[in-house]
PDB file of C-alpha atoms in Angstrom:
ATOM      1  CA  UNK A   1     -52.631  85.448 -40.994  1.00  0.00           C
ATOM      2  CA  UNK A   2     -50.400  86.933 -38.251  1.00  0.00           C
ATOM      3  CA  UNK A   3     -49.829  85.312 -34.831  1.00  0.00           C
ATOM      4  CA  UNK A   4     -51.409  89.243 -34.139  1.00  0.00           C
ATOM      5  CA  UNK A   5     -54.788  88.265 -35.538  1.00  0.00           C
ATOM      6  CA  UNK A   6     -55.260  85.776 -32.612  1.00  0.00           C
ATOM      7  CA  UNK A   7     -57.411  86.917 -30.331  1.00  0.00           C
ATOM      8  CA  UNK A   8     -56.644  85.136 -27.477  1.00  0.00           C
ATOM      9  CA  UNK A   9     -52.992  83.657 -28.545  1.00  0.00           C
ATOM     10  CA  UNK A  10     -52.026  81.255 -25.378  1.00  0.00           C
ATOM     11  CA  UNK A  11     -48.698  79.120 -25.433  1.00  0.00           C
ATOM     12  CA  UNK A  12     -49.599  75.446 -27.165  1.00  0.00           C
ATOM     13  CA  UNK A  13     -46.956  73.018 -26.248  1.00  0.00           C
ATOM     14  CA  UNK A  14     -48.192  70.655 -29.295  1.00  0.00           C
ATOM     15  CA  UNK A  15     -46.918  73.367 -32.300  1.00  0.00           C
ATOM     16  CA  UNK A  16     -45.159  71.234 -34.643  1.00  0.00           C
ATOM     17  CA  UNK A  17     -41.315  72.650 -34.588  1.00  0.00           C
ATOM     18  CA  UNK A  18     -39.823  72.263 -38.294  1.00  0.00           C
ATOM     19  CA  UNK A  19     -36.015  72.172 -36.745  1.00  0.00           C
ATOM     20  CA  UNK A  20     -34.288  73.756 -33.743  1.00  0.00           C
ATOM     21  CA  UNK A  21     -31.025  75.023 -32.922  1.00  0.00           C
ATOM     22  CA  UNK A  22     -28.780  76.815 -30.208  1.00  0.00           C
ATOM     23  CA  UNK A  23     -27.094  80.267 -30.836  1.00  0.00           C
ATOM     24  CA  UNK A  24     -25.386  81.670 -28.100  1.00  0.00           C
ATOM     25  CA  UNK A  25     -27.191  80.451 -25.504  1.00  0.00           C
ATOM     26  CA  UNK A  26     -30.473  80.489 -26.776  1.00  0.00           C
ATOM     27  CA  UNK A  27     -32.483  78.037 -28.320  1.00  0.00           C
ATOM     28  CA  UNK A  28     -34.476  78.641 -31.331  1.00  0.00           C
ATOM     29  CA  UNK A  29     -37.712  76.556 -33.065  1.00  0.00           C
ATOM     30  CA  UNK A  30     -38.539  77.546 -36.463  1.00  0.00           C
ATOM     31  CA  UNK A  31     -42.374  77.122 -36.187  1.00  0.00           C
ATOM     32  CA  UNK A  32     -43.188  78.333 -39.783  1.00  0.00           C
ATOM     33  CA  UNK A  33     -40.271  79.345 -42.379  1.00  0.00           C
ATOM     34  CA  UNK A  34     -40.102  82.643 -44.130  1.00  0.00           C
ATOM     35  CA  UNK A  35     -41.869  83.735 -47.499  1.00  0.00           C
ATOM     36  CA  UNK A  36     -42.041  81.145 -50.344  1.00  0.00           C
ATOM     37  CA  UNK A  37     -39.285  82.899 -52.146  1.00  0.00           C
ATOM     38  CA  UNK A  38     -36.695  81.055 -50.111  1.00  0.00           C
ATOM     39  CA  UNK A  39     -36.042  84.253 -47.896  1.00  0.00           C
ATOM     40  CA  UNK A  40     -34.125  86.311 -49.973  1.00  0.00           C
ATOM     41  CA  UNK A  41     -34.195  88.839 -47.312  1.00  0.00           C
ATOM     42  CA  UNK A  42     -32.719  88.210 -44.013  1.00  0.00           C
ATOM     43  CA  UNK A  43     -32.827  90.562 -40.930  1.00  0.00           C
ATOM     44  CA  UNK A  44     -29.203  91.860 -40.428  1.00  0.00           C
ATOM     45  CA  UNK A  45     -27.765  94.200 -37.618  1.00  0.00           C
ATOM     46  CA  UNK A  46     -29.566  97.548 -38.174  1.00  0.00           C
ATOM     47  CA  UNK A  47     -32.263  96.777 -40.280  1.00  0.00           C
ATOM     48  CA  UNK A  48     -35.757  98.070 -39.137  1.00  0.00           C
ATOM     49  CA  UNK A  49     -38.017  94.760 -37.992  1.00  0.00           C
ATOM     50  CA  UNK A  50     -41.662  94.772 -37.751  1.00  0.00           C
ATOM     51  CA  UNK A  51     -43.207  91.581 -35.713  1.00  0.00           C
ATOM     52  CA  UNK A  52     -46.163  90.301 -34.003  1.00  0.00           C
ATOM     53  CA  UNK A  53     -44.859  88.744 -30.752  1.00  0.00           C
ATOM     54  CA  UNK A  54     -46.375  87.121 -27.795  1.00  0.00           C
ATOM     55  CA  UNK A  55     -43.988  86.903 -24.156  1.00  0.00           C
ATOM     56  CA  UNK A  56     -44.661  83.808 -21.766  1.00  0.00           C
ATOM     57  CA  UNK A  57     -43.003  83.315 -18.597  1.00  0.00           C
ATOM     58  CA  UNK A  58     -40.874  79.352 -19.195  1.00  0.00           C
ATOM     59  CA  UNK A  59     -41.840  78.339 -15.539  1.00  0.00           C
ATOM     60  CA  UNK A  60     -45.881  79.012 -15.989  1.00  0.00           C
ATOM     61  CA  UNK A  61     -46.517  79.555 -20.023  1.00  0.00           C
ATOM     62  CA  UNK A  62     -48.252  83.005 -18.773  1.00  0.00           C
ATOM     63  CA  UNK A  63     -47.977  85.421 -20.774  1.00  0.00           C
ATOM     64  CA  UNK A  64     -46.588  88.751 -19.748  1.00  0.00           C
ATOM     65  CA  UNK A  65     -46.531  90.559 -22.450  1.00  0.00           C
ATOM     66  CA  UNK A  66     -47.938  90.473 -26.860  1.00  0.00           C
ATOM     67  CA  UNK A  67     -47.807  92.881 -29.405  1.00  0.00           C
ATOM     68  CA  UNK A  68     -51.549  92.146 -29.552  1.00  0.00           C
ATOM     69  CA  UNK A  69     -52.096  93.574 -26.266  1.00  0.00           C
ATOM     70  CA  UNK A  70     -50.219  96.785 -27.570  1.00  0.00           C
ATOM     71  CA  UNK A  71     -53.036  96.880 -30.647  1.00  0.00           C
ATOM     72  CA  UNK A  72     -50.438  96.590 -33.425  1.00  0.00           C
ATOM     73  CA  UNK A  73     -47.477  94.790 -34.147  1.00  0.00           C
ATOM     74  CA  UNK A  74     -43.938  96.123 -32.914  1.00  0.00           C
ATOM     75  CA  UNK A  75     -41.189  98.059 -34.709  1.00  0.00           C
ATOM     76  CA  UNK A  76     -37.647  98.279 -33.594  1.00  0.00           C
ATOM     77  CA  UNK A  77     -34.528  98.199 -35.421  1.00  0.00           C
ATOM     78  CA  UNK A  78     -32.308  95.058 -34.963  1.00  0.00           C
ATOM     79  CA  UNK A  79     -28.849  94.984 -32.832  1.00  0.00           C
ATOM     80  CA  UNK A  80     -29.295  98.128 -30.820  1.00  0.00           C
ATOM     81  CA  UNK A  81     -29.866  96.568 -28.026  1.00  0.00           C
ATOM     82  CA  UNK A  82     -32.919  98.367 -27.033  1.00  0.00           C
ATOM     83  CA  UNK A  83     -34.466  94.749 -26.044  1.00  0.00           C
ATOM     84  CA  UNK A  84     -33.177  91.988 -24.288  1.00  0.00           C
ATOM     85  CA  UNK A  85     -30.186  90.310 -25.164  1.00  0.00           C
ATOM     86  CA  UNK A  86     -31.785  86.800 -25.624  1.00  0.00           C
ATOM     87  CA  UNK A  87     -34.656  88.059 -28.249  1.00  0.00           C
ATOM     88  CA  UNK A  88     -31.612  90.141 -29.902  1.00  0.00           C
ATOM     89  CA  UNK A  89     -29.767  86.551 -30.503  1.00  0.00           C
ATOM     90  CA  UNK A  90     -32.881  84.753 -31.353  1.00  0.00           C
ATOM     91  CA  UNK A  91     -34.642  87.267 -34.389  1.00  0.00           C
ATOM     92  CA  UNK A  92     -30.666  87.045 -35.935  1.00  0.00           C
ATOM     93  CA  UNK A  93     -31.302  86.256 -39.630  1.00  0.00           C
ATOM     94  CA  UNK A  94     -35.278  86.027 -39.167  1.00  0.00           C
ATOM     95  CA  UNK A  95     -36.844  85.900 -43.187  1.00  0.00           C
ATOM     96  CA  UNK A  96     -40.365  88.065 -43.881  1.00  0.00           C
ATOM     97  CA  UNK A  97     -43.109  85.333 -42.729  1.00  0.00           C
ATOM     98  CA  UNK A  98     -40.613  83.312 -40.334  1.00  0.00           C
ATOM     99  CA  UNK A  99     -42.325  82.318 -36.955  1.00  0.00           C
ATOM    100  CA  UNK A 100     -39.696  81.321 -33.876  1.00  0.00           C
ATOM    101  CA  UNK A 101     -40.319  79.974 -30.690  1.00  0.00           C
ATOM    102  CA  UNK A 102     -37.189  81.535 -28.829  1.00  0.00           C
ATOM    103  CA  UNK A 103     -35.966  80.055 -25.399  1.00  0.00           C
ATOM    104  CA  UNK A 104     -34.450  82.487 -23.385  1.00  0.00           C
ATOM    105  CA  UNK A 105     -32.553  82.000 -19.921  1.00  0.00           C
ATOM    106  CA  UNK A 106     -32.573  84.582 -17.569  1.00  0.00           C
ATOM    107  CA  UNK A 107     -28.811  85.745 -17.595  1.00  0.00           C
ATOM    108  CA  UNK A 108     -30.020  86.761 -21.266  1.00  0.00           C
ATOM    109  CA  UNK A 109     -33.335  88.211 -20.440  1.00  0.00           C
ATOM    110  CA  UNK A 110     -33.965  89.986 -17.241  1.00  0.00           C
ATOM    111  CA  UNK A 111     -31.937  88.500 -14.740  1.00  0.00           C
ATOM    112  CA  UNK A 112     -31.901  88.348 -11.016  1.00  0.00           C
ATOM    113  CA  UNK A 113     -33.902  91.321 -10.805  1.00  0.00           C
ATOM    114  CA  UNK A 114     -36.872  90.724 -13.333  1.00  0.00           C
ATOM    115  CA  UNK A 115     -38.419  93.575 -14.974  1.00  0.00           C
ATOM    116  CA  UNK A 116     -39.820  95.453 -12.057  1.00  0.00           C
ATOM    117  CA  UNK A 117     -43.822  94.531 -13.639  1.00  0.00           C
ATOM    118  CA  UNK A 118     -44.716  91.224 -14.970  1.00  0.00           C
ATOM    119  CA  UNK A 119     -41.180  89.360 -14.800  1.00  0.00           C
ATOM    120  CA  UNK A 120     -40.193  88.206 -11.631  1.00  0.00           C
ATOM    121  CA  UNK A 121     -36.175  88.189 -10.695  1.00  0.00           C
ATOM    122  CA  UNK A 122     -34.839  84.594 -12.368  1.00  0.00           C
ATOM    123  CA  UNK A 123     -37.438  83.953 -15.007  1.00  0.00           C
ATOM    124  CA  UNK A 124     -36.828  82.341 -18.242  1.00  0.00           C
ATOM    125  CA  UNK A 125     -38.501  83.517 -20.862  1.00  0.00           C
ATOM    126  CA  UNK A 126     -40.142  82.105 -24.011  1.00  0.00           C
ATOM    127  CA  UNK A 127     -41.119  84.515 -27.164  1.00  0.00           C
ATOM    128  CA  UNK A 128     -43.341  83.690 -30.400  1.00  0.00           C
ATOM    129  CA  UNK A 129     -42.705  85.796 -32.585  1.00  0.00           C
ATOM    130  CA  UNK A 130     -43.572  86.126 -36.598  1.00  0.00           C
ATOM    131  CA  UNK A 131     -42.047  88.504 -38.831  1.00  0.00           C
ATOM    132  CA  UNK A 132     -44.195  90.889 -40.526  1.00  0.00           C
ATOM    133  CA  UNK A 133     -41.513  93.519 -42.576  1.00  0.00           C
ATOM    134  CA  UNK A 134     -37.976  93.636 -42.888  1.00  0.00           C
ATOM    135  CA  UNK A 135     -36.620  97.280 -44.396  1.00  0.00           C
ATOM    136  CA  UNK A 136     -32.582  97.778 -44.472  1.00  0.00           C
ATOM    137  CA  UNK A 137     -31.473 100.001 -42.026  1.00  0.00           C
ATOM    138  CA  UNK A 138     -27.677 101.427 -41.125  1.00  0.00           C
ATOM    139  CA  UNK A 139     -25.672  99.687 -38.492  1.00  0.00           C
ATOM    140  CA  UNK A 140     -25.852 101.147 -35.080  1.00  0.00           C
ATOM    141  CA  UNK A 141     -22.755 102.458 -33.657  1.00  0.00           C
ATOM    142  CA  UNK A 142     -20.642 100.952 -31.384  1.00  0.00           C
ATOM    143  CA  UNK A 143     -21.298 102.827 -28.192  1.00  0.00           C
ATOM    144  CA  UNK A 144     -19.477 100.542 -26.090  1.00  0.00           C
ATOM    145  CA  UNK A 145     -16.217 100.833 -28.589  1.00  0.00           C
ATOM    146  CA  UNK A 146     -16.385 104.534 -27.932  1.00  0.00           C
ATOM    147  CA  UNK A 147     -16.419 105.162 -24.281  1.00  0.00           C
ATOM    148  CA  UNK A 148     -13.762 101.709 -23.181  1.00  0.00           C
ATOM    149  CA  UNK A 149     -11.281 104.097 -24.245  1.00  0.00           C
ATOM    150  CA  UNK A 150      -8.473 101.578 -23.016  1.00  0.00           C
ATOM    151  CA  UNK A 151     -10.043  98.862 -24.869  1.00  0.00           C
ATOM    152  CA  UNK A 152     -10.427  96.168 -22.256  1.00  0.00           C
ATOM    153  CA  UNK A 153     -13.686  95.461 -22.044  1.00  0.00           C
ATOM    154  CA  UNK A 154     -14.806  97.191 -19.025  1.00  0.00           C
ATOM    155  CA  UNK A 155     -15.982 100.703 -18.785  1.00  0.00           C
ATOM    156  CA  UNK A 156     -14.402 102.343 -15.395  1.00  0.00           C
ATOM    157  CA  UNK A 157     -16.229 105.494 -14.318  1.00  0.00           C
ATOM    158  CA  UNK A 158     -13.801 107.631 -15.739  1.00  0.00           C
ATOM    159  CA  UNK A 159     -14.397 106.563 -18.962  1.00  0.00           C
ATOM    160  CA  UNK A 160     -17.887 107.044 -18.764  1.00  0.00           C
ATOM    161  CA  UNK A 161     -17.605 110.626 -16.647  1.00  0.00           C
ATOM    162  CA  UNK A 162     -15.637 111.675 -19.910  1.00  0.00           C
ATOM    163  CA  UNK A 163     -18.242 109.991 -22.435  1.00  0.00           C
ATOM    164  CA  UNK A 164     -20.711 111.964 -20.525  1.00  0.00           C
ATOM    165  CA  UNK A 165     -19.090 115.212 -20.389  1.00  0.00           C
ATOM    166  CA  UNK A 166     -17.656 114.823 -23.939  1.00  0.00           C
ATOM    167  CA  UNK A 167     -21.376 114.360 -25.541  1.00  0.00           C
ATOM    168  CA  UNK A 168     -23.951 115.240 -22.837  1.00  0.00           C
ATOM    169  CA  UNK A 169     -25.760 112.167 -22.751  1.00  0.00           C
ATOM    170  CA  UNK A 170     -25.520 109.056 -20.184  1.00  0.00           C
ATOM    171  CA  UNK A 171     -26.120 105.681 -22.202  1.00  0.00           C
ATOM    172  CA  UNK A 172     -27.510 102.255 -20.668  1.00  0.00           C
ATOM    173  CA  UNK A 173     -25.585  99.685 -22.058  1.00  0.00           C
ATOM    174  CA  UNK A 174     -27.540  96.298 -21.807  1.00  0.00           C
ATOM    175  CA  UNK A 175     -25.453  93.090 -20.656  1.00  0.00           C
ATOM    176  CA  UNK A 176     -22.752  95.257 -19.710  1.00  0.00           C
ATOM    177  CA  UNK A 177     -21.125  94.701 -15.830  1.00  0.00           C
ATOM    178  CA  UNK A 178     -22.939  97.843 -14.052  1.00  0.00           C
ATOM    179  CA  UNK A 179     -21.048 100.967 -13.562  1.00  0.00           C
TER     180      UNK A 179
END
C-alpha cells in the first residue's frame, strides 16, 4: 500500500526511522527501504520518477501540499530541477518501494520569499515521500553550462540576452543568484 492510499495522511512524529543521514544539507530518514530485491534499481539524474508524496510545513507539521490531494501520484523526471532543490538532493538514489522523510531548510526550498500560496517566506519544509516507478531516462542538459559562456559561475545579462536571442527561449534556473 502507497502512502497515496491514505486517506487522511497527517505527519506522525512516532514513525520508526530505519537510519538517517545528511547530503548536502539535507537530512534524510529512510522510513521503509526499497523492493525486496535489494534495489537493483536506483533513481539516477534523468530518470523518470513516479511517487506518492505528502508536503508539511517543519514549524507546524501542516501540510501544504500531497500527491493525494492531486488524485494520483506525481511524475517528474529527476535532476532537472523543475522542483526544489532540497527534494532534488533528498529522492538522489531513491530504490522502487523506498519511503523518506526528507528535511529541508529553507535556503533549499523556497526561501525568503515562500511560494506565493501555502509556504510562507522562511519555512522549512518536511516531505514523505514513497517511490512508486523508476523508468531510465536521458540526462538533462546542462543549461547553466551553456549560457555562463565565460565559465565563472555567474550568468551576467549579456550572457543570458545572447542565450535568449540565440534560441528564443528565457530559462529559470533554480538556486541560481537572480539575474
Amino acid at each position: 500500500a502507497t502512502i497515496y492510499a491514505e486517506e487522511d495522511y497527517k505527519y506522525d512524529e512516532q514513525e520508526k526511522v530505519l537510519f538517517s543521514y545528511d547530503y548536502e544539507g539535507v537530512k534524510i530518514e529512510v522510513l521503509v527501504k526499497g523492493d525486496a530485491t535489494g534495489c537493483e534499481k536506483k533513481a539516477e539524474d534523468g530518470d523518470m520518477m513516479t511517487a506518492d508524496f505528502h508536503g508539511f510545513l517543519a514549524s507546524t507539521h501542516e501540510r501544504f501540499e500531497s500527491s493525494h490531494d492531486r488524485g494520483k501520484p506525481s511524475s517528474f523526471q529527476t535532476r532537472t530541477w523543475y522542483m526544489i532543490k532540497g527534494l532534488e538532493r533528498g529522492l538522489q538514489k531513491m530504490c522502487v518501494g523506498e519511503k523518506r522523510r526528507i528535511h529541508i531548510p529553507a535556503i533549499l526550498a523556497y526561501g525568503k520569499i515562500g511560494d506565493g500560496k501555502n509556504v510562507p517566506p522562511g519555512a522549512d519544509l518536511i516531505y514523505d515521500v514513497e517511490v512508486i516507478h523508476i523508468q531510465k531516462g536521458t540526462t538533462p542538459p546542462n543549461i547553466f553550462a551553456k549560457i555562463d559562456v565565460n565559465r565563472d559561475k555567474k550568468i551576467s545579462k549579456d550572457e543570458m540576452a545572447a542565450f535568449i536571442l540565440e534560441t528564443g527561449r528565457a530559462v529559470t534556473l533554480r538556486g541560481q543568484n537572480e539575474i
